[in-house]
PDB file of N, CA and C in Angstrom:
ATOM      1  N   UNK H  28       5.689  12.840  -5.567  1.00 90.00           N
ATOM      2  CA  UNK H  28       5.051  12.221  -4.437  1.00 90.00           C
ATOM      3  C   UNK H  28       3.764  11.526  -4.850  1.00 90.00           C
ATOM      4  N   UNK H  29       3.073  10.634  -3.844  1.00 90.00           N
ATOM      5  CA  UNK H  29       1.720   9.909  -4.155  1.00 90.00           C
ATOM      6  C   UNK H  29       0.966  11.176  -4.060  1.00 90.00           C
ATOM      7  N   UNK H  30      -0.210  10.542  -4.332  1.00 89.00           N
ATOM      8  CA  UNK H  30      -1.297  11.128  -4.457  1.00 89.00           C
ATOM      9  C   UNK H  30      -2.617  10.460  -5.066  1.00 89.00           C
ATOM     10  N   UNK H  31      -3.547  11.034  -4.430  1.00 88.00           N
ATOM     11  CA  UNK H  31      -4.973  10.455  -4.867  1.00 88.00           C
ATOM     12  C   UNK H  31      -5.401  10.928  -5.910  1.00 88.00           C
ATOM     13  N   UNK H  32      -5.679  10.120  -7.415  1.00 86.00           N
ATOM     14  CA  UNK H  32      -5.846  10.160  -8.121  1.00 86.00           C
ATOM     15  C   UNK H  32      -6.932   9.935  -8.781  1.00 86.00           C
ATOM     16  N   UNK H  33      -7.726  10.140  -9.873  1.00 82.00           N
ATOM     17  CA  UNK H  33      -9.024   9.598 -10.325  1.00 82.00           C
ATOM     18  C   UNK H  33     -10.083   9.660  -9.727  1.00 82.00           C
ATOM     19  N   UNK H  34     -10.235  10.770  -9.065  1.00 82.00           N
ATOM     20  CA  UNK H  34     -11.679  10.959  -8.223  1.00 82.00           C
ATOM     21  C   UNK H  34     -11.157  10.139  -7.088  1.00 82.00           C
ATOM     22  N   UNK H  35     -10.137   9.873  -6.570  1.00 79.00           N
ATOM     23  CA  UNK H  35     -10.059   8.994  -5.292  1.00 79.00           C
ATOM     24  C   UNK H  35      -9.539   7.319  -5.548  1.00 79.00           C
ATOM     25  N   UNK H  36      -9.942   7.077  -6.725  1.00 83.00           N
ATOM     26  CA  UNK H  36      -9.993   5.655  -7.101  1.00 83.00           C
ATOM     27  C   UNK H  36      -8.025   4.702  -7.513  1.00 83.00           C
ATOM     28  N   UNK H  37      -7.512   6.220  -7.384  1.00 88.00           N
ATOM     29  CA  UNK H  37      -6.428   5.714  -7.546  1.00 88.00           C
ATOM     30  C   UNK H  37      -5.489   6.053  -6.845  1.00 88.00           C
ATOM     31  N   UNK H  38      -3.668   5.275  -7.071  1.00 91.00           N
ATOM     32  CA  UNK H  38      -3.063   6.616  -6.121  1.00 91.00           C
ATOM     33  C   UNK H  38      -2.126   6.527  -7.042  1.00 91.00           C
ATOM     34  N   UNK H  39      -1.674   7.734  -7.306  1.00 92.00           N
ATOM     35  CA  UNK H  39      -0.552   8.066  -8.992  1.00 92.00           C
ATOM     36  C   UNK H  39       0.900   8.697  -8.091  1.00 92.00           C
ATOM     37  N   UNK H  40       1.553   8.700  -9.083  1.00 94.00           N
ATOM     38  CA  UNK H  40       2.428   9.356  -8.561  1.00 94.00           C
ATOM     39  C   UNK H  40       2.705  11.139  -9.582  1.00 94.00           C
ATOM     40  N   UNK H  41       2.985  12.289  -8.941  1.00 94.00           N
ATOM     41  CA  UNK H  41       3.342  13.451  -9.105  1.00 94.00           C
ATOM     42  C   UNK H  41       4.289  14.085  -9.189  1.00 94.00           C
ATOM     43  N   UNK H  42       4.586  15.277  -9.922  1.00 95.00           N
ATOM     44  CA  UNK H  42       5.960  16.174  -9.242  1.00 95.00           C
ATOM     45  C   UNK H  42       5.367  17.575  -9.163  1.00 95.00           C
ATOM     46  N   UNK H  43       5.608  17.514  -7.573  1.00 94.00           N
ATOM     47  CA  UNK H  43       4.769  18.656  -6.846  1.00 94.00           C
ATOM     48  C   UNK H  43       6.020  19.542  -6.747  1.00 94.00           C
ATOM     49  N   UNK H  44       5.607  20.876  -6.739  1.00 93.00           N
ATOM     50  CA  UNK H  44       7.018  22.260  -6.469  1.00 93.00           C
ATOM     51  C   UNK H  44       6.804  22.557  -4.719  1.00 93.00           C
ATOM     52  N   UNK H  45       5.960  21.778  -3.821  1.00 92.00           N
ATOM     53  CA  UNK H  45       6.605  22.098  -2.449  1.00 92.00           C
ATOM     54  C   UNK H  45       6.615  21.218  -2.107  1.00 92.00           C
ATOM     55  N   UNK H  46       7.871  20.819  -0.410  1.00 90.00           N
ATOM     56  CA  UNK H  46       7.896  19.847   0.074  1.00 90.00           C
ATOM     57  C   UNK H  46       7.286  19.242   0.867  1.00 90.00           C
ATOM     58  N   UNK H  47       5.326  19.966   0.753  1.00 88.00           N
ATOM     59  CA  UNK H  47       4.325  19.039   1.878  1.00 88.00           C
ATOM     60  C   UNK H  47       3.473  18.435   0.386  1.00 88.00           C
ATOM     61  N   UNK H  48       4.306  18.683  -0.582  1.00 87.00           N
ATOM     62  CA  UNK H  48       3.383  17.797  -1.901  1.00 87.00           C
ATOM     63  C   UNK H  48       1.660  18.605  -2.065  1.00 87.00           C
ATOM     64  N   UNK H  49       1.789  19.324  -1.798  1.00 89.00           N
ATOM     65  CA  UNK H  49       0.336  20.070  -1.789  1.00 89.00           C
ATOM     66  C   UNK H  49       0.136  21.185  -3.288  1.00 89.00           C
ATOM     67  N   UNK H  50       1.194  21.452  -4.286  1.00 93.00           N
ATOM     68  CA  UNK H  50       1.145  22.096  -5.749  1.00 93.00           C
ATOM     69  C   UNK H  50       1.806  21.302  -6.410  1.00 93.00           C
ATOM     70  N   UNK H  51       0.659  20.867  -7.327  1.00 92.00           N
ATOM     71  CA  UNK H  51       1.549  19.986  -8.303  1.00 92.00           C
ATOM     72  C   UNK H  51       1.742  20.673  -9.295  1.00 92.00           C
ATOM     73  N   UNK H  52       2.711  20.456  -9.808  1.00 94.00           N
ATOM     74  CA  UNK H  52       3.869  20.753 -11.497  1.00 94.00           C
ATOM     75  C   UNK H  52       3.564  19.817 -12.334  1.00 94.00           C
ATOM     76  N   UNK H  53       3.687  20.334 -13.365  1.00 94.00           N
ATOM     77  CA  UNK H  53       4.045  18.982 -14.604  1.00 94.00           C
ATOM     78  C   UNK H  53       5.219  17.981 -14.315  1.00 94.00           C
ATOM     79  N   UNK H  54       4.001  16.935 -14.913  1.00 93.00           N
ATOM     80  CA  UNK H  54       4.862  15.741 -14.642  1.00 93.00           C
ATOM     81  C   UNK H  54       6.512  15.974 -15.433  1.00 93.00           C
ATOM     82  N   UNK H  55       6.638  16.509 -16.594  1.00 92.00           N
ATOM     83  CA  UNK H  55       7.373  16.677 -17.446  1.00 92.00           C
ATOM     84  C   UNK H  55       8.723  16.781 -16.865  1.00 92.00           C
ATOM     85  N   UNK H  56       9.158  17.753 -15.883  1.00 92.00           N
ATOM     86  CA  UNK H  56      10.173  18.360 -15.090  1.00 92.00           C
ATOM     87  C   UNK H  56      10.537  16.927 -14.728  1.00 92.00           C
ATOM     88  N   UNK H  57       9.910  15.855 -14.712  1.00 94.00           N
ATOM     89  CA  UNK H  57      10.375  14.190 -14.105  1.00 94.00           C
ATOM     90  C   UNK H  57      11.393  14.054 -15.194  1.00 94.00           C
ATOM     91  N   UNK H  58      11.314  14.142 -16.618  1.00 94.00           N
ATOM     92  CA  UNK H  58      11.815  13.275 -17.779  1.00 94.00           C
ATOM     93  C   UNK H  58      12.744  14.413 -18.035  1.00 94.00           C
ATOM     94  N   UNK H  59      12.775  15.581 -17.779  1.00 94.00           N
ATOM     95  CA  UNK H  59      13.660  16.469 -18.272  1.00 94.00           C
ATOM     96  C   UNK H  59      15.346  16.445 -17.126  1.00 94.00           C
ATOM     97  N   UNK H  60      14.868  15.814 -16.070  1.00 92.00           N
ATOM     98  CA  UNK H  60      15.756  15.721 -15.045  1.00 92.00           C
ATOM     99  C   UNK H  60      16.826  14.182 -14.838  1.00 92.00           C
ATOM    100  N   UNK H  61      15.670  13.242 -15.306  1.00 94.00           N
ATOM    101  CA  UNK H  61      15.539  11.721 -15.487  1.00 94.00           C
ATOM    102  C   UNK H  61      15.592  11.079 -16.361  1.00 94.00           C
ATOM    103  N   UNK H  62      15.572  11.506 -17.455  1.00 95.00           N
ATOM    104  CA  UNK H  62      15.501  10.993 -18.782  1.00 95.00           C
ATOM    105  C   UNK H  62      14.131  10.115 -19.459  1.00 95.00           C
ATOM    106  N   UNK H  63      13.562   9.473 -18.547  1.00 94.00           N
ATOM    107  CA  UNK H  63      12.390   8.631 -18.211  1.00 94.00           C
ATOM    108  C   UNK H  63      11.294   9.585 -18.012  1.00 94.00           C
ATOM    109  N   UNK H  64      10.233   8.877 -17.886  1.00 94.00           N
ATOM    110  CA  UNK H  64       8.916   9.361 -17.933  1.00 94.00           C
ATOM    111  C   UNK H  64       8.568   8.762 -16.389  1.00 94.00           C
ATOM    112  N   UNK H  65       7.882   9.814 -15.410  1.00 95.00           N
ATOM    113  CA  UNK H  65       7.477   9.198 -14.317  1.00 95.00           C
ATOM    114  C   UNK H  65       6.317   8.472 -14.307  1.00 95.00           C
ATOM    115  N   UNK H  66       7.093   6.990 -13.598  1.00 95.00           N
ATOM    116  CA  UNK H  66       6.123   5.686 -14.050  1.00 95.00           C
ATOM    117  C   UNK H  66       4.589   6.279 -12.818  1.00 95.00           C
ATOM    118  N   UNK H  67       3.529   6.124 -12.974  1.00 93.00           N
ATOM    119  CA  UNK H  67       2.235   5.738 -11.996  1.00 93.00           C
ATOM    120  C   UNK H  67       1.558   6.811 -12.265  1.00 93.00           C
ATOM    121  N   UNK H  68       1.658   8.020 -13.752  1.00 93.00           N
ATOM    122  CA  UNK H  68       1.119   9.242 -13.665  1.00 93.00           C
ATOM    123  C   UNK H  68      -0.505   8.583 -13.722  1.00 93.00           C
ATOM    124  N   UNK H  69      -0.738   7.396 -14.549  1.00 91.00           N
ATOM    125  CA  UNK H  69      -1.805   7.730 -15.132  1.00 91.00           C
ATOM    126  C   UNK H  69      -2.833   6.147 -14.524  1.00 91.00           C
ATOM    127  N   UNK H  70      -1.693   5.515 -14.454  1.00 91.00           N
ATOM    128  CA  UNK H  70      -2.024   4.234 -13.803  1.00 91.00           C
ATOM    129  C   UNK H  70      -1.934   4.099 -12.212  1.00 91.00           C
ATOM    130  N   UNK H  71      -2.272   3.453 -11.667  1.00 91.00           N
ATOM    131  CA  UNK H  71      -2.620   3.413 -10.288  1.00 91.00           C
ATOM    132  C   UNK H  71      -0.897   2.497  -9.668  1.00 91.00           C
ATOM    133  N   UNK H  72      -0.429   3.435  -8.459  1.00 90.00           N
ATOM    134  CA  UNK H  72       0.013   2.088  -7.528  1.00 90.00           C
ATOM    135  C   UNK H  72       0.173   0.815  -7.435  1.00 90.00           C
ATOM    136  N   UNK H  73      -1.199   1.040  -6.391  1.00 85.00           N
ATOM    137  CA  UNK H  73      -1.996   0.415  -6.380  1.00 85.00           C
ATOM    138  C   UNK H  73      -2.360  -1.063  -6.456  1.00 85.00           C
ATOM    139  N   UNK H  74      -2.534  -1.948  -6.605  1.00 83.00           N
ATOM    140  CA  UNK H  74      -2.806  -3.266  -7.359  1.00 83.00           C
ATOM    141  C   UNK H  74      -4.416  -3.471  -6.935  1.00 83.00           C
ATOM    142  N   UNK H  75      -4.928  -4.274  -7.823  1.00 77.00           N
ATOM    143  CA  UNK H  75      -6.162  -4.846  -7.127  1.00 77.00           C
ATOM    144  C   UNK H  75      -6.011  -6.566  -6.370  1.00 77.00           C
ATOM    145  N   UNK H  76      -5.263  -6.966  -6.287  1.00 78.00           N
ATOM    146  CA  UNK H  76      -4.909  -8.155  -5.507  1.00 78.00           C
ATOM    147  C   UNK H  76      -4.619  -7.677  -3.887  1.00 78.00           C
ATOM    148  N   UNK H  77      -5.157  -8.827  -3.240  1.00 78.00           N
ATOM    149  CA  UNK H  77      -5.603  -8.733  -1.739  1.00 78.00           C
ATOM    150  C   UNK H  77      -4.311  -9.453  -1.409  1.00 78.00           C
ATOM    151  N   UNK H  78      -3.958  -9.142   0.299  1.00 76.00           N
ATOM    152  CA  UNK H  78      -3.063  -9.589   0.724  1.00 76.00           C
ATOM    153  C   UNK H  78      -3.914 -10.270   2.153  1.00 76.00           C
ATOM    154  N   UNK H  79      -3.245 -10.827   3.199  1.00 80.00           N
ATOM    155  CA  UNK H  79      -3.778 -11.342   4.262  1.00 80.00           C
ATOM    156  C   UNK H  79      -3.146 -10.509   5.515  1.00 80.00           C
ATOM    157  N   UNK H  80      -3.981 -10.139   6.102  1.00 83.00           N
ATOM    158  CA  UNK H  80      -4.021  -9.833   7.715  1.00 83.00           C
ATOM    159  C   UNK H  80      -4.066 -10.669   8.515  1.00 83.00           C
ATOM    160  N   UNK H  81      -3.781 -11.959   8.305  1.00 81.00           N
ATOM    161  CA  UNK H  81      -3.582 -12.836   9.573  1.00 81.00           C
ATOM    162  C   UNK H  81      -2.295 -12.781   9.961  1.00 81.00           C
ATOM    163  N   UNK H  82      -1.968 -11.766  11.384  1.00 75.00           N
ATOM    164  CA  UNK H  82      -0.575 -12.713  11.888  1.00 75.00           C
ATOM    165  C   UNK H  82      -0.316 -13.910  11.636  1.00 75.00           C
ATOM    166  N   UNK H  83      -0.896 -15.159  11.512  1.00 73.00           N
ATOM    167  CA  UNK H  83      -0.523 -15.900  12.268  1.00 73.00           C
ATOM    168  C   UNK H  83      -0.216 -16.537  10.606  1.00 73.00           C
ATOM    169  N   UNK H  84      -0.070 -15.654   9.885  1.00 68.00           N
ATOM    170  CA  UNK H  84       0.657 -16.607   8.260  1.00 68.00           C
ATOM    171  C   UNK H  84       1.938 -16.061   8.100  1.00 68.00           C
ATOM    172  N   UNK H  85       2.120 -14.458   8.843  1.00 59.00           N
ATOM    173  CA  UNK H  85       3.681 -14.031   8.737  1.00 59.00           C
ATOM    174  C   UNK H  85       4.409 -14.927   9.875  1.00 59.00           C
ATOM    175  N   UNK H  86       3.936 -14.929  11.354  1.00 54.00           N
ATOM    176  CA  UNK H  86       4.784 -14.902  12.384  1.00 54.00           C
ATOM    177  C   UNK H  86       4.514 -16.403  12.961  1.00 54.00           C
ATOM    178  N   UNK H  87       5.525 -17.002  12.742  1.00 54.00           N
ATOM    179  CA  UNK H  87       5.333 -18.704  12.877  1.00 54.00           C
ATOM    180  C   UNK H  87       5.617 -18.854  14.283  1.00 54.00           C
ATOM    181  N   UNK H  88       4.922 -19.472  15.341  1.00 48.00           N
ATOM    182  CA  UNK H  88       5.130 -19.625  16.787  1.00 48.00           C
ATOM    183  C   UNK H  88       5.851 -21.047  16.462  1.00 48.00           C
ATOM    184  N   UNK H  89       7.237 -20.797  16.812  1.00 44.00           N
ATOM    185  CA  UNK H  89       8.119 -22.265  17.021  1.00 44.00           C
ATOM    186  C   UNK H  89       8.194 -23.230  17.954  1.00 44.00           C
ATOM    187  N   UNK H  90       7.258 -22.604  18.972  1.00 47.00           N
ATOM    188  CA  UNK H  90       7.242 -23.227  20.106  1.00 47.00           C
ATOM    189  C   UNK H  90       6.220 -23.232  20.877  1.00 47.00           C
ATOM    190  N   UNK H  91       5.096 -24.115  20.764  1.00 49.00           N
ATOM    191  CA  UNK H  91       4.064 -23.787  21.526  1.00 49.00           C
ATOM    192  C   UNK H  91       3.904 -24.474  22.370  1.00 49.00           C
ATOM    193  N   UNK H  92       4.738 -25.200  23.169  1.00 50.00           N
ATOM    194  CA  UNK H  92       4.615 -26.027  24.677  1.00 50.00           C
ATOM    195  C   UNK H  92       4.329 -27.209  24.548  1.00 50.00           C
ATOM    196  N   UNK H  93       4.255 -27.984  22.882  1.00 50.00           N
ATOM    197  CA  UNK H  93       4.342 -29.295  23.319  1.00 50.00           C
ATOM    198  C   UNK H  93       4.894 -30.118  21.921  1.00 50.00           C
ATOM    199  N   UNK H  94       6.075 -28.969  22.054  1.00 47.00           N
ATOM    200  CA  UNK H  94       6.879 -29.644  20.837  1.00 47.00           C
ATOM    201  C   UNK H  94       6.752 -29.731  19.432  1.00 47.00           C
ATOM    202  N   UNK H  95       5.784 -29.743  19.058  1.00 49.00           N
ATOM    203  CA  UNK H  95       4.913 -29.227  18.060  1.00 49.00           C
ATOM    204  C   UNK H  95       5.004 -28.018  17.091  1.00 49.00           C
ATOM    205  N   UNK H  96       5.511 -27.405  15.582  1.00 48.00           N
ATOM    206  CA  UNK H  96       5.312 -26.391  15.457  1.00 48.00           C
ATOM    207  C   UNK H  96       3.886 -25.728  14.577  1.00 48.00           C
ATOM    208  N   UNK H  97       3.158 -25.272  15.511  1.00 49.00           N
ATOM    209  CA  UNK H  97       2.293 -25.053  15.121  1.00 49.00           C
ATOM    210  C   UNK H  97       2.103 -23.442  14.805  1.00 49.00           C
ATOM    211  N   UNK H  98       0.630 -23.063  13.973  1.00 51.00           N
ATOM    212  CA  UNK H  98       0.534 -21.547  14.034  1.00 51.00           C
ATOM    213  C   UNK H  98      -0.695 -21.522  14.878  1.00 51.00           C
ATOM    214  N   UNK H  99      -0.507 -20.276  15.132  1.00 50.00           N
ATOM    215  CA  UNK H  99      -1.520 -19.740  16.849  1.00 50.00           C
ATOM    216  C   UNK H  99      -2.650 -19.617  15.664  1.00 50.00           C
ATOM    217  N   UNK H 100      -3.343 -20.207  16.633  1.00 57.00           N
ATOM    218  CA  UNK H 100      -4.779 -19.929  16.414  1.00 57.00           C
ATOM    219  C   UNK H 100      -5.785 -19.064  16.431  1.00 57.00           C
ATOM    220  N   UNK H 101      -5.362 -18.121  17.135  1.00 64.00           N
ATOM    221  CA  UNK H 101      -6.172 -16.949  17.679  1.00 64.00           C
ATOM    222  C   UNK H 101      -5.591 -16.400  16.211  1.00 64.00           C
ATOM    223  N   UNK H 102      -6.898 -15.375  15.999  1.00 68.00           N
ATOM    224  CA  UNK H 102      -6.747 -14.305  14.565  1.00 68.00           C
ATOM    225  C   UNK H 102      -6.130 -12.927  15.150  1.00 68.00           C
ATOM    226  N   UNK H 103      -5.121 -12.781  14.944  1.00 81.00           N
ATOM    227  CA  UNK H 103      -4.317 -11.267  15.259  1.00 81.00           C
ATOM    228  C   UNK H 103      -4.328 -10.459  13.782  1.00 81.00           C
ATOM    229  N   UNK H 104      -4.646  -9.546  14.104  1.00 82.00           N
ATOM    230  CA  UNK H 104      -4.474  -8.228  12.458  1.00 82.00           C
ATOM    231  C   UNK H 104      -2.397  -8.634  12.482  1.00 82.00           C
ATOM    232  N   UNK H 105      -1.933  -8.507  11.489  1.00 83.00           N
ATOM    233  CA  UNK H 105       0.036  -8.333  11.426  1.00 83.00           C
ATOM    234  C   UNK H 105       0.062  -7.234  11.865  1.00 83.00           C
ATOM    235  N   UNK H 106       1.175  -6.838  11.927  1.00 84.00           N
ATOM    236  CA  UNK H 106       1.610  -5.277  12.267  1.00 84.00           C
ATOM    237  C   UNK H 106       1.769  -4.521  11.553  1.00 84.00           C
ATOM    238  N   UNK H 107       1.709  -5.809  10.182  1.00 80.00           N
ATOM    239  CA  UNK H 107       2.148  -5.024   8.598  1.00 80.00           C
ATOM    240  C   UNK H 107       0.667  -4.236   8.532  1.00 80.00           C
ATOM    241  N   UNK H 108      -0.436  -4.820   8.587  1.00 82.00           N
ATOM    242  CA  UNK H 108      -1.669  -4.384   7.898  1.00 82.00           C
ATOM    243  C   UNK H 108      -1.702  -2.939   8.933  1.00 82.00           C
ATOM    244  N   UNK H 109      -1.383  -3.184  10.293  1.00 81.00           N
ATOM    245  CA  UNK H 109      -2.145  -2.362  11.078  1.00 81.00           C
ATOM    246  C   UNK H 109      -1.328  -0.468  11.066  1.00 81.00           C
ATOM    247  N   UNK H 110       0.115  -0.447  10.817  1.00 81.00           N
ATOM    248  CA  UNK H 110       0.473   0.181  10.179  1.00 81.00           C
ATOM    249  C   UNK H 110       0.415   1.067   8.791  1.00 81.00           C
ATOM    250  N   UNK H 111       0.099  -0.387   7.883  1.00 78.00           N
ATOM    251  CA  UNK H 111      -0.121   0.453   6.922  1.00 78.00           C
ATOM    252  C   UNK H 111      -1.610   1.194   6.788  1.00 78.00           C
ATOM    253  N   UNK H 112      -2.258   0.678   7.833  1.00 74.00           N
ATOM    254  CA  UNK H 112      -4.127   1.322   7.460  1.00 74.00           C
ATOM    255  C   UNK H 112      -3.566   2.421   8.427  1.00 74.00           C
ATOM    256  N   UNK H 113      -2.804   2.808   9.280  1.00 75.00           N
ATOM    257  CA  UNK H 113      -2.578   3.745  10.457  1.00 75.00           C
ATOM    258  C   UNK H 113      -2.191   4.909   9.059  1.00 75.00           C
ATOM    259  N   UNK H 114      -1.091   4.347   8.449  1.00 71.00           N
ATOM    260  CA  UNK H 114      -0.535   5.479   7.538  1.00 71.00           C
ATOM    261  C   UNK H 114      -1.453   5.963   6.252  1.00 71.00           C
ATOM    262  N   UNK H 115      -1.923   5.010   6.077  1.00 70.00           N
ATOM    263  CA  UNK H 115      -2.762   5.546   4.829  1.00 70.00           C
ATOM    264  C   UNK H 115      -3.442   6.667   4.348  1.00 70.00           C
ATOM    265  N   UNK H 116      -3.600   7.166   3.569  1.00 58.00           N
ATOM    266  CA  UNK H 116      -3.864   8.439   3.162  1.00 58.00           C
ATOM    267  C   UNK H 116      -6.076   7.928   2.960  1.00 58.00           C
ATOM    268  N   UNK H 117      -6.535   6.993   3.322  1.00 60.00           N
ATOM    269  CA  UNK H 117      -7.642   6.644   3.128  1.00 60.00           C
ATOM    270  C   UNK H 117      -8.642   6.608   2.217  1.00 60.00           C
ATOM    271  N   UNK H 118      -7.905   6.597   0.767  1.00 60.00           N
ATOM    272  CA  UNK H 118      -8.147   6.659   0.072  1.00 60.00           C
ATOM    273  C   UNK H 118      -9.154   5.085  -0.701  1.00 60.00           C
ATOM    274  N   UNK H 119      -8.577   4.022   0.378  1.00 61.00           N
ATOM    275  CA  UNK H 119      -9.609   3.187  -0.200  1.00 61.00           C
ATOM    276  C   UNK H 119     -10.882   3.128  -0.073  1.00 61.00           C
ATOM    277  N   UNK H 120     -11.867   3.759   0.483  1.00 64.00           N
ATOM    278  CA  UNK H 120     -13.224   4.186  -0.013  1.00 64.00           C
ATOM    279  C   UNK H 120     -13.438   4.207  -1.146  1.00 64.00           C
ATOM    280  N   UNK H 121     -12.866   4.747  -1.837  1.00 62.00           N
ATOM    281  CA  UNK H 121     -13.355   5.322  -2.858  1.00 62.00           C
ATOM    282  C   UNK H 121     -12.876   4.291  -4.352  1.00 62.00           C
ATOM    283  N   UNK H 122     -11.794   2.772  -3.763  1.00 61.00           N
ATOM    284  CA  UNK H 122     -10.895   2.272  -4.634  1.00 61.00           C
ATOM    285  C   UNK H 122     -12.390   1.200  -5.028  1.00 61.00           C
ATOM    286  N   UNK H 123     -12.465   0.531  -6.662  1.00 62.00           N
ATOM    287  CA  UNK H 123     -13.357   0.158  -6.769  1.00 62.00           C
ATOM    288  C   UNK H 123     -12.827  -1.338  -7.048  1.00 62.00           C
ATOM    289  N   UNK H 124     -12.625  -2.381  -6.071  1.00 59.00           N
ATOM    290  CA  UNK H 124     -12.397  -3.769  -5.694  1.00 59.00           C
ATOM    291  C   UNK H 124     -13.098  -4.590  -5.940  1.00 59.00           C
ATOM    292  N   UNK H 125     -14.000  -4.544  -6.381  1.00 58.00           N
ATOM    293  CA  UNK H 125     -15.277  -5.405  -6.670  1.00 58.00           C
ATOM    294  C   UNK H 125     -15.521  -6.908  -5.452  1.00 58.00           C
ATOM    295  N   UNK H 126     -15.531  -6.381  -4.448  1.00 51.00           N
ATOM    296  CA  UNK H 126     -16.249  -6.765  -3.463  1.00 51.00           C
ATOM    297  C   UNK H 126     -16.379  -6.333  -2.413  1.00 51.00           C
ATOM    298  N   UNK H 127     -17.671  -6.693  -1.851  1.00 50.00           N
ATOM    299  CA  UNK H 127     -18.245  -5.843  -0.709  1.00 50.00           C
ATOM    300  C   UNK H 127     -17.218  -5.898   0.572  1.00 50.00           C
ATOM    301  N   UNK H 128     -16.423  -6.858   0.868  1.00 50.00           N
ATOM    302  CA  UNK H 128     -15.088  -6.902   2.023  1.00 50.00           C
ATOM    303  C   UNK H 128     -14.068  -6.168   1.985  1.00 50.00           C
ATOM    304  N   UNK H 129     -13.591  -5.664   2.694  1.00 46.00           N
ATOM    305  CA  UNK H 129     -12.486  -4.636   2.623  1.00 46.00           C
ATOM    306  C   UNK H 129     -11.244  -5.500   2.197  1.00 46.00           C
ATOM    307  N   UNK H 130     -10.391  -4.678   1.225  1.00 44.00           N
ATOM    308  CA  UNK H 130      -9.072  -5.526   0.667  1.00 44.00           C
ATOM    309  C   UNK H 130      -8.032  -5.539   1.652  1.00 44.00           C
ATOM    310  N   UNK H 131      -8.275  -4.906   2.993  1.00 41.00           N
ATOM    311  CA  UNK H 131      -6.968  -5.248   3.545  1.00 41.00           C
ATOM    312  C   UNK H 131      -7.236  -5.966   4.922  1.00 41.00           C
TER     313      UNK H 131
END
């Protein structure tokens, strides 16, 4: 399972022995089962590249009353962003982005 990694700064992946992911095991039991090595032990998720929260770059209004296809103007958060900050484990505090604006 994920998990916050690096003092917070990251999110890795684990192999925990219960199913709320709360005791982690050696990673090892991954490659002995898998043959592979579980990819994100040591490296982050993560990415440092920003994505956009503007609705209005996912959801194209085809029709805005005068024939025209335009995108709405008004700034809406997506549903993508607003979800995923709902689910998040909140760990980006602590992610070090190098700028003062929030990455999502």
């Amino acid at each position: 399972g994920a998990y916050c990694g690096g003092g917070g700064s990251r999110v890795n992946l684990g192999v925990f022995s219960d199913a709320a992911c709360t005791v982690k095991s050696d990673d090892s039991l991954f490659q002995k089962y898998y043959y592979y090595s579980l990819p994100y032990t040591t490296t982050s998720i993560i990415g440092r590249e920003c994505f956009s929260c503007d609705a209005a770059e996912y959801e194209f209004n085809e029709n805005n009353g005068n024939g025209n296809n335009n995108y709405n103007n008004n700034y809406e958060i997506s549903q993508m962003c607003e979800e995923v900050h709902e689910r998040s484990a909140k760990c980006e505090k602590n992610l070090k982005i190098g700028t003062s604006q929030s990455a999502y």
